[in-house]
Structures are given as C-alpha cells and as structure tokens.
Amino acid sequence: MILTVTLNTALDLTYGVPALVPHASHRVTDLSERPGGKGVNVARVLAALGHDSVVTGFAGGATGAVLRELLAALPTHPARVIDALVPVAGDTRRTLAVVDRTTGDTTQFNEPGPHVTADEWTAFLGSYGELLTTADAVALCGSLPPGIHVGGYAELVRLARNAGVPVLLDSSGEPLRRGIAARPDLIKPNADELAQLTGSREPLRGARDARRRGAHGVIASLGPDGMLAVTPDGNWQASPPAPVKGNPTGAGDSAVAGLLSGLAEGLSWPDRLRRAVALSTATVLSPTAGDFDRAAYEELLPRVGIEEHADAA
C-alpha cells in the first residue's frame, strides 16, 4: 500500500471555453469536478496503474464533503483509493482550471485552504503514525494550508524515516527547504523550484547541491525536456519523443505516481523515469485536468529516451 499525504486537499473544477478572452463573458462548454490536491491526484493515477493507495490529509465543510463523496465513487478496479482524511472545521478549498479549447492553454485559480488548528494537526499526526505501520512508501505532496508550521513536512519526513518507510517530498519554497534537512529519500522539484532552493539554474548542478543539503535522491522536472534523476545509484535524464501541447495540470503528480509505482514494482531507475515521463506527457494530452490519456501513455512509454550522465561533481 502506498500512502499519499495531501495536507491542502481541493475540489478541482475544470471549465472548458472556446477561447479565453480577458474582460469578456464566457460560455462554459464542458465542466468536470473531481477530488484534487497533489497527493490525491497521485493516488488516483496509482490506482489506474494497479496499486492500492491511501489518501490522508485534511477535509472539511461542504466542499470537503463533496470531495469525499467523489473519492468514494472512484473505481475500485484495478486498484482502490482509500479515504483516510482527517476532518477539520474549515472548508476545503477549490481550484479552478479554465482551459482554452482553441489554444489548449490553461489558466489556474487556487484558493488558500482552511486554517488548521493545533488540535487538528495533533489528530492528523496520530492518524499518520498509524498509517505508516502498513505503508510501503509515502508521498508528501503540495502546499501547507494556513495554520501548519513551515517545518510541517520535515516533521512528517522524520516520522516516516523513523518508521522505515521510504518517503518522497514534492513541495516548494521554505517547506521544501526545511523538509530536505530531514533527509527524505526523494524530492521532486521542477526546474524553478530547484533553482530557488539551490540558487543554480543548471539542473544537474542544482540537483547535486540538493543532495548535499540532505535529499538522498532528486528527480527534477524539466518541462518539455523531461526529467533528470540524480541518485546514489547514478544520474539519468529521460526525455519525451517530441514536445506536446495541452493542459499541464497534474502532470507532475502523474510523474510522482510513476516513480512510486516503479519503486513498488522494483523497476530500475531508467525504467521508473520512462514511466514517469510517459505518464506526465500523457497527462498534458488529457482534456481533463489531473487525468492521463492511457492510449497515449502506452504509445509513449517505449519511445521515451534515456541518457546517462557522468557522476563527476
């Protein structure tokens, strides 16, 4: 079982419009509504790949109730997404993605999320500790909601490591900086997040610096150039066969699901990267935010290129 943590869950709304024009009224041609937040997206892709996952974090209010109803309605075959969310008094946030169907460009609006009290955080820590006893791996994903201290992810990384559970951290800014000091097994920043963390715009150099700061392994998302892995076992870059145009929402989450499923299946690092890049590219090609195009994924997977980098610093 793979545990995904989404402290700032969301109800994801996607509006499709013929063309997005500033200062104009728009007629929505299609609408989708799904449970969201980075770790929830990861869990949904894991289930589609055949891996049971447990979703934890916070949910509250009317929006949180809808989110949990949608989680319960997810397919249970080939695998399940299990709801272990902790209730809060505040209302779960919403995110809105407006997709221009002419250009494929997406405009995103993200609410901040509910304020989490000290008692609610304590309740979550107790539940998280219990879930770690049956987890094969854990992914800590996304932003921190108001009320959680900036070292919240560092605390969760330490608890996972004390339980002997491999832990992946996918966050940004100060929560990522603090989290790295707790020595996660893997971090997955994009190129901008890696540059903000290390001060280096050169991804290979930045990833090596992030390892020196405490991360055992670094997977850097490079957008259309694929993904770079700097690990104790070697360094590789995986690239899609050609650039694609579409909705990038959730592409990084699909990549995390690819990495975790590859870990669970004992795949080599190059094969994990191939899966992660194929899944993220297939997510860009999907018309619905946070989903992936399975046919595109299966067609892309054998065509993802792999290049090994020398280990010199």
Tab-separated table of N, CA and C in Angstrom, residues 124-261:
chain	number	residue	atom	x	y	z
A	124	PHE	N	-4.081	14.704	13.210
A	124	PHE	CA	-3.508	14.173	11.972
A	124	PHE	C	-2.228	13.387	12.238
A	125	LEU	N	-1.361	13.898	13.095
A	125	LEU	CA	-0.105	13.207	13.381
A	125	LEU	C	-0.365	11.812	13.939
A	126	GLY	N	-1.378	11.673	14.797
A	126	GLY	CA	-1.711	10.365	15.325
A	126	GLY	C	-2.176	9.419	14.239
A	127	SER	N	-3.039	9.902	13.346
A	127	SER	CA	-3.524	9.065	12.243
A	127	SER	C	-2.385	8.702	11.286
A	128	TYR	N	-1.529	9.671	10.978
A	128	TYR	CA	-0.393	9.451	10.076
A	128	TYR	C	0.538	8.375	10.639
A	129	GLY	N	0.817	8.447	11.923
A	129	GLY	CA	1.684	7.442	12.540
A	129	GLY	C	1.111	6.041	12.407
A	130	GLU	N	-0.195	5.894	12.558
A	130	GLU	CA	-0.822	4.578	12.410
A	130	GLU	C	-0.758	4.103	10.962
A	131	LEU	N	-0.996	5.003	10.020
A	131	LEU	CA	-0.974	4.619	8.608
A	131	LEU	C	0.420	4.194	8.159
A	132	LEU	N	1.448	4.783	8.743
A	132	LEU	CA	2.818	4.417	8.370
A	132	LEU	C	3.131	2.962	8.692
A	133	THR	N	2.436	2.367	9.647
A	133	THR	CA	2.736	0.987	10.045
A	133	THR	C	2.405	-0.017	8.945
A	134	THR	N	1.551	0.370	7.970
A	134	THR	CA	1.188	-0.548	6.887
A	134	THR	C	1.596	-0.013	5.514
A	135	ALA	N	2.342	1.097	5.473
A	135	ALA	CA	2.700	1.726	4.198
A	135	ALA	C	3.998	1.147	3.646
A	136	ASP	N	4.032	0.951	2.322
A	136	ASP	CA	5.263	0.542	1.637
A	136	ASP	C	6.083	1.760	1.211
A	137	ALA	N	5.408	2.889	1.040
A	137	ALA	CA	6.061	4.154	0.682
A	137	ALA	C	5.073	5.265	0.975
A	138	VAL	N	5.601	6.492	1.131
A	138	VAL	CA	4.730	7.633	1.403
A	138	VAL	C	5.167	8.810	0.546
A	139	ALA	N	4.163	9.525	-0.009
A	139	ALA	CA	4.413	10.740	-0.773
A	139	ALA	C	3.804	11.913	-0.031
A	140	LEU	N	4.600	12.938	0.228
A	140	LEU	CA	4.156	14.160	0.884
A	140	LEU	C	4.062	15.232	-0.197
A	141	CYS	N	2.849	15.717	-0.460
A	141	CYS	CA	2.638	16.475	-1.688
A	141	CYS	C	1.918	17.799	-1.469
A	142	GLY	N	2.418	18.845	-2.111
A	142	GLY	CA	1.690	20.079	-2.232
A	142	GLY	C	2.006	21.123	-1.190
A	143	SER	N	1.125	22.103	-1.106
A	143	SER	CA	1.309	23.244	-0.226
A	143	SER	C	0.837	22.926	1.186
A	144	LEU	N	1.253	23.765	2.122
A	144	LEU	CA	0.772	23.670	3.501
A	144	LEU	C	-0.413	24.610	3.674
A	145	PRO	N	-1.529	24.140	4.243
A	145	PRO	CA	-2.650	25.046	4.493
A	145	PRO	C	-2.316	26.006	5.629
A	146	PRO	N	-3.038	27.106	5.732
A	146	PRO	CA	-2.805	28.046	6.845
A	146	PRO	C	-2.924	27.337	8.188
A	147	GLY	N	-2.028	27.702	9.093
A	147	GLY	CA	-2.063	27.154	10.438
A	147	GLY	C	-1.017	26.092	10.704
A	148	ILE	N	-0.491	25.447	9.663
A	148	ILE	CA	0.543	24.421	9.842
A	148	ILE	C	1.911	25.078	9.755
A	149	HIS	N	2.766	24.789	10.710
A	149	HIS	CA	4.080	25.436	10.766
A	149	HIS	C	4.923	25.059	9.556
A	150	VAL	N	5.844	25.927	9.201
A	150	VAL	CA	6.595	25.764	7.964
A	150	VAL	C	7.454	24.505	7.960
A	151	GLY	N	7.757	23.977	9.151
A	151	GLY	CA	8.511	22.727	9.235
A	151	GLY	C	7.626	21.487	9.291
A	152	GLY	N	6.367	21.627	8.890
A	152	GLY	CA	5.444	20.501	8.955
A	152	GLY	C	5.906	19.299	8.157
A	153	TYR	N	6.390	19.526	6.950
A	153	TYR	CA	6.854	18.393	6.141
A	153	TYR	C	8.112	17.762	6.726
A	154	ALA	N	8.983	18.566	7.293
A	154	ALA	CA	10.176	17.997	7.931
A	154	ALA	C	9.758	17.041	9.047
A	155	GLU	N	8.745	17.428	9.807
A	155	GLU	CA	8.250	16.557	10.872
A	155	GLU	C	7.717	15.243	10.298
A	156	LEU	N	6.975	15.317	9.194
A	156	LEU	CA	6.409	14.110	8.589
A	156	LEU	C	7.505	13.237	7.957
A	157	VAL	N	8.523	13.869	7.382
A	157	VAL	CA	9.653	13.098	6.842
A	157	VAL	C	10.345	12.313	7.958
A	158	ARG	N	10.601	12.967	9.077
A	158	ARG	CA	11.278	12.286	10.190
A	158	ARG	C	10.459	11.116	10.722
A	159	LEU	N	9.136	11.293	10.813
A	159	LEU	CA	8.287	10.202	11.288
A	159	LEU	C	8.330	9.016	10.321
A	160	ALA	N	8.314	9.287	9.024
A	160	ALA	CA	8.389	8.206	8.035
A	160	ALA	C	9.724	7.486	8.109
A	161	ARG	N	10.795	8.251	8.221
A	161	ARG	CA	12.120	7.625	8.282
A	161	ARG	C	12.271	6.804	9.567
A	162	ASN	N	11.725	7.283	10.680
A	162	ASN	CA	11.779	6.507	11.922
A	162	ASN	C	10.988	5.211	11.816
A	163	ALA	N	9.949	5.223	10.958
A	163	ALA	CA	9.151	4.017	10.746
A	163	ALA	C	9.737	3.112	9.667
A	164	GLY	N	10.840	3.547	9.038
A	164	GLY	CA	11.472	2.737	7.991
A	164	GLY	C	10.711	2.731	6.679
A	165	VAL	N	9.937	3.792	6.410
A	165	VAL	CA	9.127	3.869	5.193
A	165	VAL	C	9.765	4.857	4.219
A	166	PRO	N	10.070	4.439	2.979
A	166	PRO	CA	10.630	5.387	2.004
A	166	PRO	C	9.683	6.564	1.798
A	167	VAL	N	10.253	7.791	1.745
A	167	VAL	CA	9.419	8.980	1.687
A	167	VAL	C	9.855	9.901	0.559
A	168	LEU	N	8.883	10.321	-0.252
A	168	LEU	CA	9.094	11.272	-1.343
A	168	LEU	C	8.437	12.584	-0.949
A	169	LEU	N	9.150	13.686	-1.118
A	169	LEU	CA	8.634	15.014	-0.799
A	169	LEU	C	8.501	15.820	-2.087
A	170	ASP	N	7.279	16.305	-2.341
A	170	ASP	CA	7.009	17.120	-3.526
A	170	ASP	C	6.333	18.408	-3.069
A	171	SER	N	7.158	19.396	-2.726
A	171	SER	CA	6.645	20.687	-2.284
A	171	SER	C	7.583	21.756	-2.828
A	172	SER	N	7.501	22.969	-2.288
A	172	SER	CA	8.324	24.057	-2.803
A	172	SER	C	8.586	25.067	-1.702
A	173	GLY	N	9.472	26.021	-1.989
A	173	GLY	CA	9.733	27.111	-1.067
A	173	GLY	C	10.317	26.654	0.255
A	174	GLU	N	9.958	27.372	1.324
A	174	GLU	CA	10.519	27.081	2.631
A	174	GLU	C	10.110	25.704	3.169
A	175	PRO	N	8.866	25.234	2.941
A	175	PRO	CA	8.547	23.862	3.379
A	175	PRO	C	9.464	22.811	2.751
A	176	LEU	N	9.840	22.997	1.480
A	176	LEU	CA	10.779	22.078	0.845
A	176	LEU	C	12.166	22.219	1.456
A	177	ARG	N	12.609	23.451	1.667
A	177	ARG	CA	13.937	23.685	2.245
A	177	ARG	C	14.048	23.037	3.627
A	178	ARG	N	13.036	23.224	4.450
A	178	ARG	CA	13.052	22.612	5.786
A	178	ARG	C	12.942	21.088	5.677
A	179	GLY	N	12.105	20.624	4.743
A	179	GLY	CA	11.906	19.191	4.593
A	179	GLY	C	13.157	18.453	4.178
A	180	ILE	N	13.971	19.068	3.324
A	180	ILE	CA	15.210	18.427	2.868
A	180	ILE	C	16.148	18.160	4.038
A	181	ALA	N	16.164	19.052	5.006
A	181	ALA	CA	17.053	18.874	6.157
A	181	ALA	C	16.716	17.625	6.954
A	182	ALA	N	15.481	17.109	6.809
A	182	ALA	CA	15.086	15.874	7.492
A	182	ALA	C	15.471	14.633	6.690
A	183	ARG	N	16.107	14.807	5.525
A	183	ARG	CA	16.690	13.743	4.712
A	183	ARG	C	15.643	12.802	4.108
A	184	PRO	N	14.756	13.330	3.263
A	184	PRO	CA	13.815	12.451	2.554
A	184	PRO	C	14.555	11.566	1.557
A	185	ASP	N	13.959	10.443	1.231
A	185	ASP	CA	14.574	9.546	0.246
A	185	ASP	C	14.589	10.172	-1.139
A	186	LEU	N	13.583	10.993	-1.432
A	186	LEU	CA	13.478	11.565	-2.767
A	186	LEU	C	12.726	12.882	-2.690
A	187	ILE	N	13.171	13.863	-3.499
A	187	ILE	CA	12.390	15.080	-3.700
A	187	ILE	C	12.131	15.221	-5.192
A	188	LYS	N	11.042	15.930	-5.544
A	188	LYS	CA	10.712	16.093	-6.966
A	188	LYS	C	10.350	17.552	-7.279
A	189	PRO	N	11.339	18.442	-7.269
A	189	PRO	CA	11.065	19.831	-7.644
A	189	PRO	C	11.024	19.990	-9.161
A	190	ASN	N	10.371	21.064	-9.628
A	190	ASN	CA	10.554	21.419	-11.026
A	190	ASN	C	11.799	22.308	-11.133
A	191	ALA	N	12.130	22.722	-12.346
A	191	ALA	CA	13.386	23.456	-12.545
A	191	ALA	C	13.408	24.760	-11.758
A	192	ASP	N	12.275	25.482	-11.718
A	192	ASP	CA	12.234	26.744	-10.980
A	192	ASP	C	12.361	26.512	-9.479
A	193	GLU	N	11.669	25.502	-8.960
A	193	GLU	CA	11.742	25.200	-7.527
A	193	GLU	C	13.147	24.777	-7.125
A	194	LEU	N	13.812	24.016	-7.999
A	194	LEU	CA	15.176	23.591	-7.722
A	194	LEU	C	16.120	24.793	-7.710
A	195	ALA	N	15.923	25.724	-8.645
A	195	ALA	CA	16.761	26.927	-8.692
A	195	ALA	C	16.539	27.797	-7.453
A	196	GLN	N	15.278	27.917	-7.012
A	196	GLN	CA	15.000	28.693	-5.805
A	196	GLN	C	15.644	28.054	-4.574
A	197	LEU	N	15.677	26.735	-4.562
A	197	LEU	CA	16.247	26.015	-3.425
A	197	LEU	C	17.764	26.149	-3.369
A	198	THR	N	18.423	26.039	-4.524
A	198	THR	CA	19.881	25.924	-4.543
A	198	THR	C	20.590	27.152	-5.083
A	199	GLY	N	19.855	28.036	-5.791
A	199	GLY	CA	20.492	29.184	-6.412
A	199	GLY	C	21.127	28.870	-7.752
A	200	SER	N	21.015	27.629	-8.232
A	200	SER	CA	21.623	27.238	-9.507
A	200	SER	C	20.551	27.031	-10.561
A	201	ARG	N	20.756	27.633	-11.732
A	201	ARG	CA	19.847	27.448	-12.858
A	201	ARG	C	20.247	26.251	-13.719
A	202	GLU	N	21.350	25.624	-13.410
A	202	GLU	CA	21.787	24.436	-14.149
A	202	GLU	C	21.262	23.215	-13.391
A	203	PRO	N	20.304	22.466	-13.977
A	203	PRO	CA	19.609	21.428	-13.207
A	203	PRO	C	20.510	20.359	-12.609
A	204	LEU	N	21.522	19.888	-13.345
A	204	LEU	CA	22.374	18.841	-12.813
A	204	LEU	C	23.147	19.343	-11.599
A	205	ARG	N	23.683	20.556	-11.696
A	205	ARG	CA	24.406	21.130	-10.570
A	205	ARG	C	23.456	21.374	-9.390
A	206	GLY	N	22.255	21.882	-9.684
A	206	GLY	CA	21.289	22.127	-8.620
A	206	GLY	C	20.863	20.847	-7.923
A	207	ALA	N	20.649	19.777	-8.694
A	207	ALA	CA	20.245	18.510	-8.092
A	207	ALA	C	21.345	17.941	-7.202
A	208	ARG	N	22.591	18.074	-7.629
A	208	ARG	CA	23.698	17.606	-6.782
A	208	ARG	C	23.784	18.428	-5.494
A	209	ASP	N	23.523	19.725	-5.608
A	209	ASP	CA	23.534	20.571	-4.417
A	209	ASP	C	22.400	20.173	-3.467
A	210	ALA	N	21.222	19.866	-4.021
A	210	ALA	CA	20.098	19.441	-3.179
A	210	ALA	C	20.418	18.144	-2.447
A	211	ARG	N	21.169	17.271	-3.073
A	211	ARG	CA	21.586	16.041	-2.384
A	211	ARG	C	22.525	16.368	-1.228
A	212	ARG	N	23.422	17.320	-1.445
A	212	ARG	CA	24.322	17.707	-0.354
A	212	ARG	C	23.553	18.325	0.814
A	213	ARG	N	22.403	18.934	0.527
A	213	ARG	CA	21.597	19.552	1.576
A	213	ARG	C	20.784	18.537	2.376
A	214	GLY	N	20.706	17.279	1.874
A	214	GLY	CA	20.025	16.261	2.668
A	214	GLY	C	19.184	15.276	1.898
A	215	ALA	N	18.744	15.610	0.675
A	215	ALA	CA	17.920	14.676	-0.095
A	215	ALA	C	18.776	13.513	-0.585
A	216	HIS	N	18.315	12.283	-0.379
A	216	HIS	CA	19.076	11.128	-0.870
A	216	HIS	C	19.050	11.065	-2.392
A	217	GLY	N	17.910	11.390	-2.976
A	217	GLY	CA	17.786	11.403	-4.426
A	217	GLY	C	16.951	12.590	-4.863
A	218	VAL	N	17.209	13.083	-6.080
A	218	VAL	CA	16.500	14.243	-6.611
A	218	VAL	C	15.989	13.900	-8.006
A	219	ILE	N	14.684	14.105	-8.211
A	219	ILE	CA	14.093	13.998	-9.541
A	219	ILE	C	13.612	15.392	-9.913
A	220	ALA	N	14.235	15.999	-10.899
A	220	ALA	CA	13.885	17.356	-11.310
A	220	ALA	C	13.043	17.307	-12.577
A	221	SER	N	11.852	17.914	-12.527
A	221	SER	CA	11.006	18.026	-13.706
A	221	SER	C	11.508	19.179	-14.567
A	222	LEU	N	11.761	18.889	-15.842
A	222	LEU	CA	12.336	19.888	-16.741
A	222	LEU	C	11.353	20.312	-17.828
A	223	GLY	N	10.062	20.167	-17.576
A	223	GLY	CA	9.058	20.566	-18.549
A	223	GLY	C	9.163	19.742	-19.823
A	224	PRO	N	9.200	20.387	-20.986
A	224	PRO	CA	9.249	19.635	-22.246
A	224	PRO	C	10.540	18.842	-22.437
A	225	ASP	N	11.566	19.123	-21.608
A	225	ASP	CA	12.819	18.371	-21.704
A	225	ASP	C	12.816	17.107	-20.851
A	226	GLY	N	11.702	16.799	-20.190
A	226	GLY	CA	11.609	15.533	-19.460
A	226	GLY	C	11.967	15.653	-17.998
A	227	MET	N	12.736	14.679	-17.500
A	227	MET	CA	13.072	14.623	-16.080
A	227	MET	C	14.522	14.207	-15.903
A	228	LEU	N	15.139	14.762	-14.855
A	228	LEU	CA	16.515	14.452	-14.506
A	228	LEU	C	16.530	13.761	-13.151
A	229	ALA	N	17.235	12.637	-13.050
A	229	ALA	CA	17.374	11.914	-11.786
A	229	ALA	C	18.827	11.939	-11.353
A	230	VAL	N	19.069	12.392	-10.124
A	230	VAL	CA	20.392	12.335	-9.518
A	230	VAL	C	20.233	11.533	-8.238
A	231	THR	N	20.775	10.318	-8.228
A	231	THR	CA	20.518	9.361	-7.156
A	231	THR	C	21.831	8.733	-6.690
A	232	PRO	N	21.814	8.015	-5.567
A	232	PRO	CA	23.021	7.307	-5.135
A	232	PRO	C	23.470	6.234	-6.129
A	233	ASP	N	22.546	5.799	-7.014
A	233	ASP	CA	22.860	4.732	-7.969
A	233	ASP	C	23.279	5.238	-9.332
A	234	GLY	N	23.222	6.538	-9.557
A	234	GLY	CA	23.594	7.088	-10.849
A	234	GLY	C	22.711	8.254	-11.230
A	235	ASN	N	23.025	8.841	-12.388
A	235	ASN	CA	22.306	10.020	-12.862
A	235	ASN	C	21.796	9.772	-14.282
A	236	TRP	N	20.518	10.088	-14.517
A	236	TRP	CA	19.917	9.875	-15.830
A	236	TRP	C	18.982	11.019	-16.174
A	237	GLN	N	18.799	11.244	-17.475
A	237	GLN	CA	17.763	12.155	-17.941
A	237	GLN	C	16.870	11.411	-18.911
A	238	ALA	N	15.563	11.524	-18.702
A	238	ALA	CA	14.575	10.912	-19.578
A	238	ALA	C	13.832	12.010	-20.318
A	239	SER	N	13.631	11.839	-21.627
A	239	SER	CA	13.012	12.883	-22.446
A	239	SER	C	11.891	12.291	-23.288
A	240	PRO	N	10.771	13.022	-23.429
A	240	PRO	CA	9.700	12.547	-24.310
A	240	PRO	C	10.161	12.577	-25.756
A	241	PRO	N	9.537	11.770	-26.622
A	241	PRO	CA	9.995	11.716	-28.015
A	241	PRO	C	9.784	13.010	-28.785
A	242	ALA	N	8.809	13.829	-28.379
A	242	ALA	CA	8.537	15.095	-29.075
A	242	ALA	C	7.771	16.014	-28.137
A	243	PRO	N	7.887	17.326	-28.315
A	243	PRO	CA	7.100	18.256	-27.495
A	243	PRO	C	5.601	18.058	-27.734
A	244	VAL	N	4.811	18.305	-26.697
A	244	VAL	CA	3.355	18.193	-26.831
A	244	VAL	C	2.723	19.475	-26.306
A	245	LYS	N	1.503	19.739	-26.748
A	245	LYS	CA	0.771	20.926	-26.317
A	245	LYS	C	-0.526	20.457	-25.662
A	246	GLY	N	-0.857	21.053	-24.531
A	246	GLY	CA	-2.081	20.660	-23.849
A	246	GLY	C	-2.142	21.265	-22.462
A	247	ASN	N	-2.869	20.588	-21.575
A	247	ASN	CA	-3.112	21.067	-20.219
A	247	ASN	C	-2.113	20.425	-19.266
A	248	PRO	N	-1.170	21.189	-18.686
A	248	PRO	CA	-0.138	20.588	-17.846
A	248	PRO	C	-0.586	20.296	-16.422
A	249	THR	N	-1.821	20.660	-16.048
A	249	THR	CA	-2.279	20.457	-14.679
A	249	THR	C	-2.212	18.977	-14.303
A	250	GLY	N	-1.528	18.665	-13.211
A	250	GLY	CA	-1.433	17.293	-12.741
A	250	GLY	C	-0.319	16.477	-13.359
A	251	ALA	N	0.434	17.044	-14.315
A	251	ALA	CA	1.489	16.276	-14.965
A	251	ALA	C	2.563	15.856	-13.970
A	252	GLY	N	2.944	16.767	-13.062
A	252	GLY	CA	3.936	16.420	-12.046
A	252	GLY	C	3.435	15.356	-11.088
A	253	ASP	N	2.138	15.367	-10.794
A	253	ASP	CA	1.567	14.359	-9.901
A	253	ASP	C	1.579	12.984	-10.561
A	254	SER	N	1.289	12.948	-11.859
A	254	SER	CA	1.375	11.678	-12.579
A	254	SER	C	2.806	11.146	-12.581
A	255	ALA	N	3.773	12.059	-12.683
A	255	ALA	CA	5.175	11.642	-12.626
A	255	ALA	C	5.502	11.019	-11.280
A	256	VAL	N	5.006	11.620	-10.187
A	256	VAL	CA	5.226	11.052	-8.853
A	256	VAL	C	4.630	9.650	-8.774
A	257	ALA	N	3.421	9.475	-9.314
A	257	ALA	CA	2.795	8.149	-9.319
A	257	ALA	C	3.649	7.156	-10.102
A	258	GLY	N	4.219	7.599	-11.207
A	258	GLY	CA	5.094	6.721	-11.973
A	258	GLY	C	6.321	6.304	-11.190
A	259	LEU	N	6.917	7.254	-10.470
A	259	LEU	CA	8.105	6.950	-9.670
A	259	LEU	C	7.772	5.983	-8.530
A	260	LEU	N	6.659	6.227	-7.835
A	260	LEU	CA	6.300	5.380	-6.696
A	260	LEU	C	5.877	3.982	-7.138
A	261	SER	N	5.128	3.895	-8.236
A	261	SER	CA	4.736	2.573	-8.720
A	261	SER	C	5.963	1.794	-9.195
